[in-house]
Amino acid sequence: MSALIIFSLLAVLMLTGMPISIALGLSVLTFLFALTQVPIEAVALKLFTGIEKFEIMAIPFFILAGNFLTHGGVAKRMIRFATALVGHLHGGLALGGVVACALFAAVSGSSPATVVAIGSILLPAMVKQGYPKSFGVGVIATSGGLGILIPPSIVMVIYAVSTNSSIGQLFIAGIIPGILLAMTLLTVTWIVARKRNYPRLPKASALEVFKAFKESIWGLALIFVVIGGIYSGLFTPTEAAAMSAVYAFFVSVYVYRDMGLKKVPQVLLASASMSSMLLYIITNAVLFSFLLTSEQIPQDLTAWMVGLGLTSVTFLIFVNILLLVAGNFMEPSSILLITAPLLFPMAMALGIDPIHLGIIMTVNMEIGMITPPVGLNLYVASGISKMGLTDTTKACAPWILVMLVYLTIITYIPQISLWLPNLLYK
Amino acid sequence: MMKYLDRLEELIISLLIGTATIVIFVAVLHRYSSGLPIPGVQDWLLTINMSWAQELCIYMFVWMAKFGAAYGVRVGIHVGVDVLVKQLPDFWKKKMIVVGILGGVLFTGIIGTLGAHFVWEVGMREAVATRFGFDWPDLIEGPISPDLELKMWLVYLAIPIGSYLMCFRFLQTLVTFIKTGCLPHHDIAHVDGIDDELYEGTDGLQPVVGDHQKGCKE
């Protein structure tokens, strides 16, 4: 009963269009005030202790690192390297875009940032070469989703924090699904490009490939700082994030010199406000899940579900549908923060691996980013392509199908996600 | 006056994120470099204790988050579910937006007050009484942070200050909206350095901007 009240309250408040963080907080306050004896003063303390965890602080650091990388010419050199590798095939620039997105995803934790970094350079070039703009937009907006699947990933940090899972294991688990998705997108792009006879670039000689590799080595090295550092235990994830922020700053300003020192305050401010927004949602979501727990809602739902006799197969179908629908209305961090505390105990009761659930949720979030009306990747892609939102959506529509097939594979073959972390951590 | 507050807000959050990064970077460097057997230097490094770095970083980010959230209201970075609201006729849309903003005012106002009350009880009351020699009953010294040994009420002060500032920003937004019909609009699709000329004559389509944004300055 209280579950129904809480969620209707949240739904009504959210539909007024007020910020999600405020809607979460207000529904908690209203419920506590009207229907329970929980001392409301506890709320203020929760607002502070909600984000008083060192793991969460990886988020601002990853955002900062991502912003430095976006402005600092790392993306440009990665694109050059990627097109040198695959440019000679049919649809070379598009394939290069997918590879570049995958590479950039391995140093950045956000999808829209990946779309911006790669798309803003590559899309104009593709249009010049005669690609239909909608094709380029579709490829880039979809591949940008790799940003949250290939580690590091802000979405995974949020999942780990709200379910007490290991950030390191999730990151490692994302590697193989990430590579698999990149391969899938490359294959589809190549088949379409061959059929429509999209332009190829002249084949780069081994020397040219090596030169492009050498140029981009500073950016690529960051992959090892983050993943290697966390896996070897040199750094905690948060420390790795801070190190990559400093490293990205150093490379952008002093090595590539694509960004002047003058631009640093601007990058700091943009990163700070983006992180604050996320942290504010997290704080209020913590408050919300505190209310859910104190009302025993996750336990009740789990008991109810077990009583229904759901199997893990049907449960995962339900999870996917729920998340895909939610992806149409909210951005990923909010969805994760609201649904993870509910879905997690149920999944545990059914014996689903927490890491596998994390990967499934992440892939769902990726799809949410290219579905209207609130797909962040769509907005960003529409911004850099100067193409209307409706047309951008149409451009991405065929790719959603590809993603759905991929989601099914990831959902029902847990080994793809679990093989590597099990190998390394057990 | 307003301008100074705006700049100060921006300055504080930028400095906090920048400093936090440097603090963690230095702490990590210190941890590994003090393991290197360099005569003299190692002894000196070992005398420095950096165990407070994590705690400081957390507090800095909490403060950043509270001020940044207020800044976010000013620039319109807080996202909501606007699917339904966008479909409404203009008259109702305006009403709903006002309700939404009032929700923000209400929530941040309540939290600010609760926070202020909490900070007062958890040590500020005692601190004020001691400082000014008031003879209040039941003075309890508040808790102290484990590593930095800061008075926790000073750290918690971020809640009331941040929330009231945010409340103020919501009110500001409300006034502007009623007066001009404009909302602060954070354009996530805006990217620096995109050359508009590249697209000239391609198909002339422009990203759509919400109706209520027409005639508003960026």
XYZ file of C-alpha atoms in Angstrom:
644
model
C 0.000 0.000 0.000
C 2.637 2.494 1.024
C 4.581 1.514 -2.099
C 1.617 2.583 -4.194
C 1.324 5.910 -2.374
C 5.024 6.677 -2.609
C 5.281 5.904 -6.292
C 2.076 7.723 -7.260
C 3.321 10.714 -5.323
C 6.618 10.565 -7.188
C 4.892 10.124 -10.545
C 2.564 13.072 -10.000
C 5.374 15.349 -8.860
C 7.609 14.326 -11.727
C 4.914 14.930 -14.314
C 4.726 18.589 -13.311
C 8.139 18.842 -14.919
C 9.988 19.791 -11.754
C 13.585 18.566 -11.505
C 13.711 14.838 -10.728
C 15.876 15.464 -7.687
C 13.277 17.821 -6.223
C 10.424 15.435 -7.026
C 12.253 12.624 -5.219
C 12.924 14.765 -2.167
C 9.438 16.238 -1.995
C 7.726 12.855 -2.191
C 9.906 11.635 0.680
C 9.105 14.701 2.793
C 5.386 14.509 2.052
C 5.185 10.831 2.899
C 7.233 11.105 6.074
C 5.321 14.132 7.231
C 1.840 12.843 6.490
C 2.001 9.143 7.177
C 4.860 8.131 9.433
C 6.537 8.801 12.730
C 10.075 8.913 11.318
C 11.698 12.058 12.758
C 11.891 14.485 9.885
C 15.143 15.919 11.232
C 16.836 12.705 10.174
C 16.236 13.871 6.616
C 18.666 16.778 6.832
C 21.435 14.535 8.063
C 20.701 12.012 5.309
C 21.146 14.801 2.780
C 24.706 15.090 3.923
C 25.610 11.504 4.662
C 23.934 10.359 1.455
C 26.952 11.338 -0.604
C 29.565 11.077 2.111
C 31.259 8.146 0.390
C 34.623 8.261 -1.263
C 33.462 5.946 -4.081
C 30.864 8.470 -5.241
C 33.573 11.077 -5.663
C 34.805 9.155 -8.693
C 31.921 10.782 -10.575
C 33.111 14.408 -10.503
C 36.658 13.283 -11.285
C 35.569 11.242 -14.297
C 33.451 14.136 -15.536
C 36.395 16.496 -15.200
C 38.719 14.081 -16.999
C 36.160 13.643 -19.770
C 35.834 17.379 -20.265
C 39.581 17.854 -20.524
C 39.783 15.032 -23.056
C 36.930 16.441 -25.122
C 38.508 19.870 -25.404
C 42.109 18.812 -25.462
C 42.580 17.206 -28.850
C 42.698 13.619 -27.597
C 39.551 12.740 -29.547
C 40.971 14.205 -32.758
C 44.054 12.006 -32.621
C 42.057 8.938 -31.724
C 39.877 9.515 -34.782
C 42.974 9.774 -36.977
C 44.298 6.528 -35.578
C 40.935 4.796 -35.955
C 40.439 5.884 -39.564
C 43.989 4.836 -40.377
C 43.069 1.373 -39.122
C 39.714 0.806 -40.818
C 39.282 3.726 -43.235
C 40.067 1.682 -46.348
C 36.970 -0.487 -45.930
C 33.522 0.384 -47.256
C 32.119 3.251 -45.204
C 35.594 3.917 -43.839
C 34.840 7.122 -42.002
C 31.773 5.615 -40.325
C 33.752 2.550 -39.256
C 36.484 4.867 -38.012
C 33.793 6.651 -36.015
C 32.767 3.423 -34.275
C 36.362 2.517 -33.440
C 37.087 6.060 -32.263
C 33.991 5.981 -30.045
C 35.175 2.705 -28.540
C 38.650 4.109 -27.902
C 37.311 7.327 -26.441
C 34.852 5.330 -24.326
C 37.837 3.617 -22.765
C 39.058 6.927 -21.375
C 35.735 8.667 -20.728
C 32.818 7.590 -18.574
C 29.931 9.295 -20.282
C 27.962 8.649 -23.453
C 26.946 12.163 -24.455
C 30.555 13.276 -23.936
C 31.691 10.549 -26.316
C 29.162 11.632 -28.919
C 30.320 15.234 -28.608
C 34.013 14.428 -28.697
C 33.884 12.136 -31.708
C 30.803 13.421 -33.489
C 31.706 17.089 -33.552
C 34.859 16.284 -35.510
C 33.739 13.318 -37.555
C 30.213 14.284 -38.616
C 31.216 17.369 -40.616
C 33.910 15.276 -42.308
C 31.395 12.562 -43.161
C 28.939 15.061 -44.623
C 31.741 16.531 -46.746
C 32.606 13.086 -48.066
C 29.032 12.628 -49.203
C 27.547 10.390 -46.541
C 23.852 10.975 -45.913
C 23.797 12.940 -42.703
C 21.206 10.662 -41.108
C 23.532 7.674 -41.477
C 26.408 9.465 -39.787
C 24.194 10.702 -36.983
C 22.785 7.227 -36.387
C 26.202 5.598 -36.262
C 27.764 8.167 -33.967
C 24.826 8.566 -31.573
C 24.605 4.793 -31.180
C 28.336 4.146 -30.849
C 28.472 6.950 -28.312
C 26.562 4.575 -26.059
C 29.788 2.623 -25.722
C 30.880 5.436 -23.412
C 29.018 3.962 -20.459
C 29.609 0.297 -21.299
C 33.357 0.337 -21.853
C 35.051 1.268 -18.569
C 35.403 3.758 -16.987
C 31.706 4.452 -16.699
C 29.816 6.941 -14.557
C 26.630 4.878 -14.830
C 28.454 1.832 -13.446
C 29.813 3.866 -10.553
C 26.261 4.898 -9.713
C 25.028 1.303 -9.921
C 27.911 0.097 -7.757
C 27.261 2.754 -5.152
C 23.529 2.169 -4.935
C 23.865 -1.620 -4.702
C 27.180 -1.871 -2.838
C 28.802 -3.767 -5.692
C 32.472 -3.539 -6.590
C 33.287 -0.760 -9.057
C 36.428 -2.579 -10.159
C 34.571 -5.806 -11.006
C 31.871 -3.931 -12.915
C 34.478 -2.066 -14.931
C 36.254 -5.291 -15.822
C 32.897 -6.906 -16.657
C 32.147 -4.124 -19.141
C 35.187 -4.814 -21.297
C 33.987 -7.862 -23.246
C 30.378 -6.686 -23.758
C 31.869 -3.352 -24.868
C 34.127 -4.964 -27.443
C 31.275 -7.204 -28.576
C 28.994 -4.205 -29.080
C 31.704 -2.334 -30.984
C 32.142 -5.405 -33.222
C 28.388 -5.647 -33.764
C 28.121 -1.990 -34.725
C 31.146 -2.281 -37.018
C 29.630 -5.276 -38.788
C 26.247 -3.638 -39.281
C 27.851 -0.404 -40.483
C 30.075 -2.280 -42.891
C 27.204 -4.315 -44.355
C 25.054 -1.228 -44.872
C 27.964 0.756 -46.277
C 28.849 -1.996 -48.727
C 25.304 -2.303 -49.914
C 24.964 1.436 -50.478
C 28.514 1.764 -51.708
C 29.662 4.446 -49.303
C 33.105 5.969 -49.941
C 36.338 4.292 -48.887
C 39.477 6.124 -47.888
C 42.848 5.332 -49.435
C 44.516 2.538 -47.510
C 46.917 3.854 -44.916
C 50.416 2.390 -45.075
C 51.849 0.607 -42.059
C 54.029 3.642 -41.453
C 51.019 5.970 -41.453
C 49.170 3.713 -39.049
C 52.172 3.690 -36.771
C 52.478 7.469 -36.941
C 48.806 7.909 -36.072
C 49.255 5.450 -33.230
C 52.256 7.341 -31.895
C 50.337 10.597 -32.066
C 47.447 9.199 -30.071
C 49.547 7.223 -27.603
C 49.117 9.841 -24.878
C 45.383 9.403 -24.951
C 45.510 5.624 -25.303
C 47.874 5.343 -22.330
C 45.076 6.621 -20.152
C 43.228 3.343 -20.688
C 45.993 1.602 -18.795
C 46.115 4.224 -16.068
C 42.445 3.679 -15.268
C 41.831 -0.014 -15.858
C 45.344 -1.175 -15.048
C 45.541 1.043 -12.003
C 42.269 -0.173 -10.554
C 42.789 -3.830 -11.394
C 46.336 -4.015 -10.053
C 45.222 -2.297 -6.888
C 47.516 0.677 -7.421
C 44.566 3.031 -7.127
C 41.052 2.899 -5.817
C 38.530 3.773 -8.542
C 38.180 7.290 -7.161
C 41.926 7.798 -7.097
C 42.177 6.458 -10.628
C 39.547 8.977 -11.670
C 41.463 11.822 -10.043
C 44.705 10.653 -11.638
C 43.074 10.521 -15.045
C 41.709 14.045 -14.549
C 45.203 15.365 -13.784
C 46.678 13.324 -16.616
C 44.045 14.562 -19.078
C 44.729 18.137 -18.018
C 48.458 17.648 -18.499
C 48.093 16.045 -21.934
C 45.584 18.629 -23.189
C 47.471 21.683 -22.017
C 51.136 20.719 -22.164
C 51.531 17.778 -24.556
C 48.991 18.359 -27.322
C 48.590 22.040 -26.509
C 45.150 22.051 -28.107
C 43.763 23.769 -25.055
C 45.167 26.919 -23.467
C 45.420 27.444 -19.736
C 42.825 30.177 -20.207
C 40.188 27.578 -20.930
C 40.809 25.631 -17.707
C 38.443 27.669 -15.479
C 35.676 27.171 -18.027
C 36.222 23.399 -18.029
C 36.303 23.359 -14.225
C 33.038 25.258 -13.984
C 31.262 23.089 -16.530
C 32.456 19.911 -14.805
C 31.566 21.209 -11.359
C 28.021 22.100 -12.340
C 27.452 18.816 -14.173
C 28.790 16.853 -11.178
C 26.745 18.881 -8.710
C 23.604 18.123 -10.659
C 24.355 14.391 -10.511
C 25.368 14.519 -6.850
C 22.170 16.366 -6.046
C 20.087 13.672 -7.716
C 22.106 11.033 -5.874
C 21.543 12.712 -2.508
C 17.815 12.829 -2.999
C 17.715 9.319 -4.420
C 19.523 8.084 -1.315
C 16.815 9.772 0.715
C 14.200 8.079 -1.420
C 15.712 4.629 -1.086
C 16.068 5.218 2.658
C 12.315 5.720 2.736
C 11.717 2.607 0.618
C 13.881 0.531 2.931
C 12.327 1.862 6.101
C 8.906 1.007 4.658
C 10.240 -2.470 3.768
C 9.130 -2.016 0.175
C 11.997 -3.866 -1.554
C 11.464 -6.838 0.783
C 7.706 -6.874 0.200
C 8.103 -6.671 -3.565
C 10.664 -9.467 -3.487
C 8.395 -11.679 -1.400
C 5.496 -10.936 -3.730
C 7.565 -11.807 -6.764
C 8.857 -15.033 -5.259
C 5.245 -15.887 -4.414
C 4.308 -15.417 -8.072
C 6.896 -18.047 -8.930
C 8.744 -15.882 -11.476
C 11.855 -17.412 -12.971
C 14.965 -15.419 -13.680
C 14.144 -15.543 -17.408
C 10.764 -13.864 -17.031
C 12.127 -11.518 -14.399
C 14.822 -10.277 -16.763
C 12.259 -9.698 -19.509
C 10.330 -7.611 -17.028
C 13.488 -5.718 -15.996
C 14.338 -4.926 -19.597
C 10.847 -3.693 -20.431
C 10.662 -1.590 -17.292
C 14.032 0.021 -17.956
C 13.339 0.606 -21.639
C 10.079 2.344 -20.799
C 11.712 4.372 -18.033
C 14.465 5.289 -20.488
C 11.867 7.229 -22.437
C 11.194 9.589 -19.579
C 14.293 9.955 -17.459
C 18.003 10.144 -17.852
C 20.134 7.133 -16.881
C 21.431 8.113 -13.453
C 17.947 8.851 -12.135
C 16.550 5.602 -13.488
C 19.355 3.594 -11.957
C 19.088 5.345 -8.626
C 15.340 4.799 -8.407
C 15.104 1.254 -9.768
C 18.320 -0.402 -8.574
C 17.340 -0.531 -4.865
C 14.095 -2.276 -5.886
C 15.370 -4.619 -8.568
C 18.557 -5.610 -6.806
C 17.053 -7.630 -3.913
C 14.668 -9.353 -6.329
C 17.510 -10.310 -8.632
C 19.502 -11.601 -5.676
C 16.536 -13.720 -4.591
C 16.484 -15.274 -8.064
C 20.199 -15.952 -8.018
C 21.142 -13.428 -10.717
C 24.723 -12.225 -10.447
C 24.882 -8.573 -9.263
C 27.588 -7.789 -11.826
C 25.507 -9.281 -14.639
C 22.503 -7.225 -13.539
C 24.719 -4.144 -13.609
C 25.746 -4.794 -17.201
C 22.137 -5.456 -18.251
C 21.046 -2.190 -16.689
C 23.902 -0.323 -18.340
C 22.981 -1.647 -21.795
C 19.367 -0.641 -21.169
C 20.533 2.852 -20.304
C 22.443 2.972 -23.579
C 19.277 2.236 -25.494
C 17.449 4.849 -23.447
C 19.975 7.398 -24.644
C 18.955 7.004 -28.277
C 15.209 6.792 -27.742
C 13.063 9.931 -27.667
C 11.968 12.073 -25.962
C 14.793 12.277 -23.445
C 17.652 10.418 -25.088
C 20.687 12.508 -24.214
C 22.672 11.195 -27.161
C 19.883 12.314 -29.483
C 20.013 15.852 -28.154
C 23.760 16.016 -28.426
C 23.816 14.466 -31.891
C 21.087 16.837 -32.998
C 23.132 19.733 -31.635
C 26.325 18.838 -33.443
C 24.650 17.860 -36.685
C 22.284 20.831 -36.693
C 19.621 18.312 -37.607
C 16.160 18.507 -36.031
C 15.367 16.221 -33.142
C 12.707 14.332 -35.106
C 15.114 13.610 -37.937
C 17.841 12.618 -35.505
C 15.405 10.208 -33.889
C 14.501 8.713 -37.269
C 18.192 8.386 -38.058
C 18.725 6.364 -34.895
C 15.607 4.199 -35.191
C 17.175 1.328 -37.179
C 20.016 1.228 -34.692
C 17.607 0.697 -31.820
C 16.739 -2.653 -33.391
C 20.396 -3.636 -33.465
C 20.700 -2.620 -29.828
C 17.637 -4.660 -28.836
C 19.098 -7.795 -30.385
C 22.347 -7.094 -28.573
C 20.470 -6.543 -25.304
C 18.799 -9.952 -25.620
C 22.182 -11.604 -26.123
C 23.679 -9.848 -23.105
C 20.663 -10.645 -20.951
C 20.525 -14.359 -21.638
C 24.205 -15.193 -21.988
C 25.584 -14.038 -18.632
C 28.994 -15.549 -19.430
C 29.731 -12.641 -21.782
C 29.655 -10.286 -18.823
C 30.908 -12.629 -16.132
C 33.702 -14.611 -17.731
C 36.424 -11.972 -17.412
C 35.654 -10.732 -13.886
C 35.321 -14.323 -12.656
C 38.628 -15.174 -14.251
C 40.420 -12.193 -12.750
C 38.782 -11.877 -9.361
C 38.223 -15.477 -8.315
C 25.633 43.055 -6.218
C 23.904 40.125 -7.893
C 26.836 39.834 -10.254
C 29.242 39.407 -7.354
C 27.145 36.627 -5.883
C 27.015 34.917 -9.272
C 30.767 35.146 -9.792
C 31.459 34.061 -6.220
C 29.276 30.995 -6.679
C 31.100 30.062 -9.880
C 34.482 30.723 -8.324
C 33.742 28.581 -5.261
C 32.601 25.500 -7.151
C 35.424 25.728 -9.723
C 38.022 26.079 -6.997
C 36.562 23.210 -4.996
C 36.633 20.717 -7.860
C 40.112 21.858 -8.901
C 41.553 21.699 -5.401
C 39.971 18.336 -4.640
C 41.621 16.913 -7.752
C 45.016 18.244 -6.760
C 44.626 16.995 -3.187
C 43.918 13.420 -4.263
C 46.644 13.557 -6.895
C 49.207 14.713 -4.340
C 48.034 12.116 -1.815
C 48.505 9.305 -4.328
C 51.900 10.649 -5.419
C 52.896 10.875 -1.794
C 51.795 7.322 -1.063
C 53.956 5.883 -3.810
C 56.904 8.232 -3.651
C 57.351 7.695 0.078
C 57.919 4.028 -0.773
C 60.961 4.919 -2.885
C 64.238 4.474 -1.009
C 65.726 7.909 -1.712
C 67.938 8.932 1.198
C 66.777 12.043 2.994
C 63.738 12.564 0.790
C 62.065 9.388 1.988
C 62.429 10.289 5.648
C 61.000 13.697 4.957
C 58.069 12.250 2.983
C 57.327 9.752 5.722
C 56.966 12.557 8.227
C 54.087 14.004 6.195
C 50.732 12.498 6.960
C 48.281 12.570 4.060
C 45.582 10.344 5.563
C 43.210 13.296 5.734
C 43.098 13.683 1.963
C 40.072 11.444 1.380
C 38.055 13.115 4.058
C 38.933 16.576 2.804
C 38.036 15.547 -0.733
C 34.618 14.287 0.387
C 33.841 17.476 2.299
C 34.985 19.640 -0.588
C 32.747 17.772 -2.999
C 29.792 17.941 -0.639
C 30.206 21.700 -0.464
C 30.670 21.838 -4.210
C 27.526 19.775 -4.715
C 25.409 22.103 -2.571
C 26.646 25.329 -4.171
C 26.769 23.731 -7.588
C 23.155 22.666 -7.261
C 22.228 26.305 -6.636
C 24.310 27.391 -9.609
C 22.553 24.660 -11.567
C 19.167 26.230 -10.869
C 20.430 29.537 -12.223
C 21.658 27.989 -15.466
C 18.836 25.449 -15.709
C 20.888 22.276 -15.562
C 18.485 20.283 -13.374
C 16.537 17.974 -15.617
C 12.916 17.079 -15.147
C 10.360 14.966 -16.953
C 8.862 17.536 -19.299
C 7.151 15.151 -21.706
C 3.654 15.843 -20.425
C 4.114 19.527 -19.741
C 5.272 20.156 -23.297
C 2.004 18.755 -24.665
C -0.175 21.123 -22.667
C -1.794 24.261 -24.083
C 0.161 27.401 -23.271
C -2.017 28.530 -20.396
C -1.711 25.264 -18.490
C 1.900 24.834 -19.410
C 2.743 28.106 -17.688
C 0.768 27.062 -14.616
C 2.592 23.749 -14.433
C 5.993 25.365 -14.780
C 5.157 27.690 -11.912
C 4.044 24.701 -9.820
C 7.297 22.953 -10.658
C 9.406 25.912 -9.588
C 7.341 26.347 -6.422
C 8.054 22.708 -5.626
C 11.736 23.565 -5.770
C 11.257 26.590 -3.540
C 9.307 24.536 -1.027
C 11.705 21.609 -0.888
C 14.906 23.638 -0.631
C 13.259 25.932 1.903
C 12.246 23.024 4.131
C 15.612 21.322 3.823
C 17.425 24.583 4.546
C 15.383 25.069 7.702
C 15.767 21.466 8.841
C 19.460 21.709 8.118
C 19.855 24.943 10.022
C 18.048 23.437 12.995
C 20.218 20.340 12.790
C 23.484 22.293 12.582
C 22.410 24.429 15.505
C 21.719 21.398 17.690
C 24.730 19.391 16.647
C 27.351 21.799 17.911
C 26.789 25.336 16.692
C 24.723 26.160 19.744
C 27.534 25.045 22.009
C 30.116 26.846 19.908
C 28.164 30.104 19.960
C 27.542 29.848 23.698
C 31.212 29.221 24.442
C 32.396 31.931 22.109
C 30.156 34.622 23.523
C 29.951 33.320 27.076
C 26.211 32.626 27.064
C 24.996 30.558 29.938
C 22.620 28.229 28.091
C 21.488 24.955 29.633
C 22.316 21.503 28.217
C 25.336 22.456 26.145
C 26.681 19.435 24.296
C 29.848 19.616 22.274
C 29.219 18.381 18.741
C 31.052 15.538 17.021
C 34.423 16.011 15.366
C 35.542 14.547 12.037
C 37.884 11.545 12.365
C 40.931 12.678 10.354
C 40.832 16.433 9.982
C 39.348 16.894 13.456
C 37.045 19.553 12.093
C 33.936 20.448 14.021
C 31.226 18.563 12.155
C 28.684 21.354 12.434
C 30.987 23.498 10.315
C 30.984 20.805 7.665
C 27.216 20.311 7.891
C 26.753 24.043 7.441
C 26.813 23.270 3.713
C 23.230 21.973 3.965
C 21.465 25.126 5.216
C 23.651 27.566 3.272
C 23.439 25.564 0.056
C 19.727 24.902 0.347
C 18.812 28.494 1.133
C 20.945 29.671 -1.756
C 19.182 27.188 -3.983
C 15.822 28.341 -2.654
C 16.809 31.896 -3.517
C 17.772 30.813 -7.043
C 14.411 29.098 -7.511
C 12.633 32.275 -6.401
C 14.762 34.272 -8.816
C 13.831 31.880 -11.614
C 10.162 32.189 -10.686
C 10.237 35.973 -10.809
C 12.010 35.980 -14.161
C 9.573 33.442 -15.553
C 6.500 35.368 -14.460
C 7.934 38.628 -15.746
C 9.345 37.487 -19.055
C 8.164 33.924 -19.647
C 11.785 32.803 -19.949
C 13.384 29.896 -18.156
C 17.090 29.362 -17.707
C 17.899 26.858 -20.366
C 20.921 24.640 -20.312
C 21.629 23.640 -23.856
C 23.241 20.224 -23.548
C 23.431 20.081 -27.293
C 25.582 23.172 -27.491
C 29.140 22.370 -28.398
C 31.965 24.828 -28.661
C 33.780 25.143 -31.899
C 31.196 23.614 -34.209
C 31.572 25.405 -37.461
C 28.140 26.460 -38.611
C 29.413 27.146 -42.098
C 30.158 23.484 -42.614
C 26.476 22.838 -42.617
C 25.401 25.742 -44.745
C 23.076 24.615 -47.442
C 23.044 20.981 -46.365
C 19.402 20.905 -45.382
C 18.795 23.992 -43.329
C 17.357 22.106 -40.392
C 18.024 23.560 -37.005
C 17.779 21.939 -33.596
C 14.384 22.666 -32.171
C 14.121 25.024 -29.234
C 11.192 24.872 -26.820
C 8.372 27.284 -27.607
C 8.729 29.206 -24.412
C 12.349 29.904 -25.267
C 11.548 32.046 -28.275
C 12.832 35.543 -27.793
C 14.794 34.671 -24.659
C 18.464 35.392 -24.450
C 20.795 32.477 -24.107
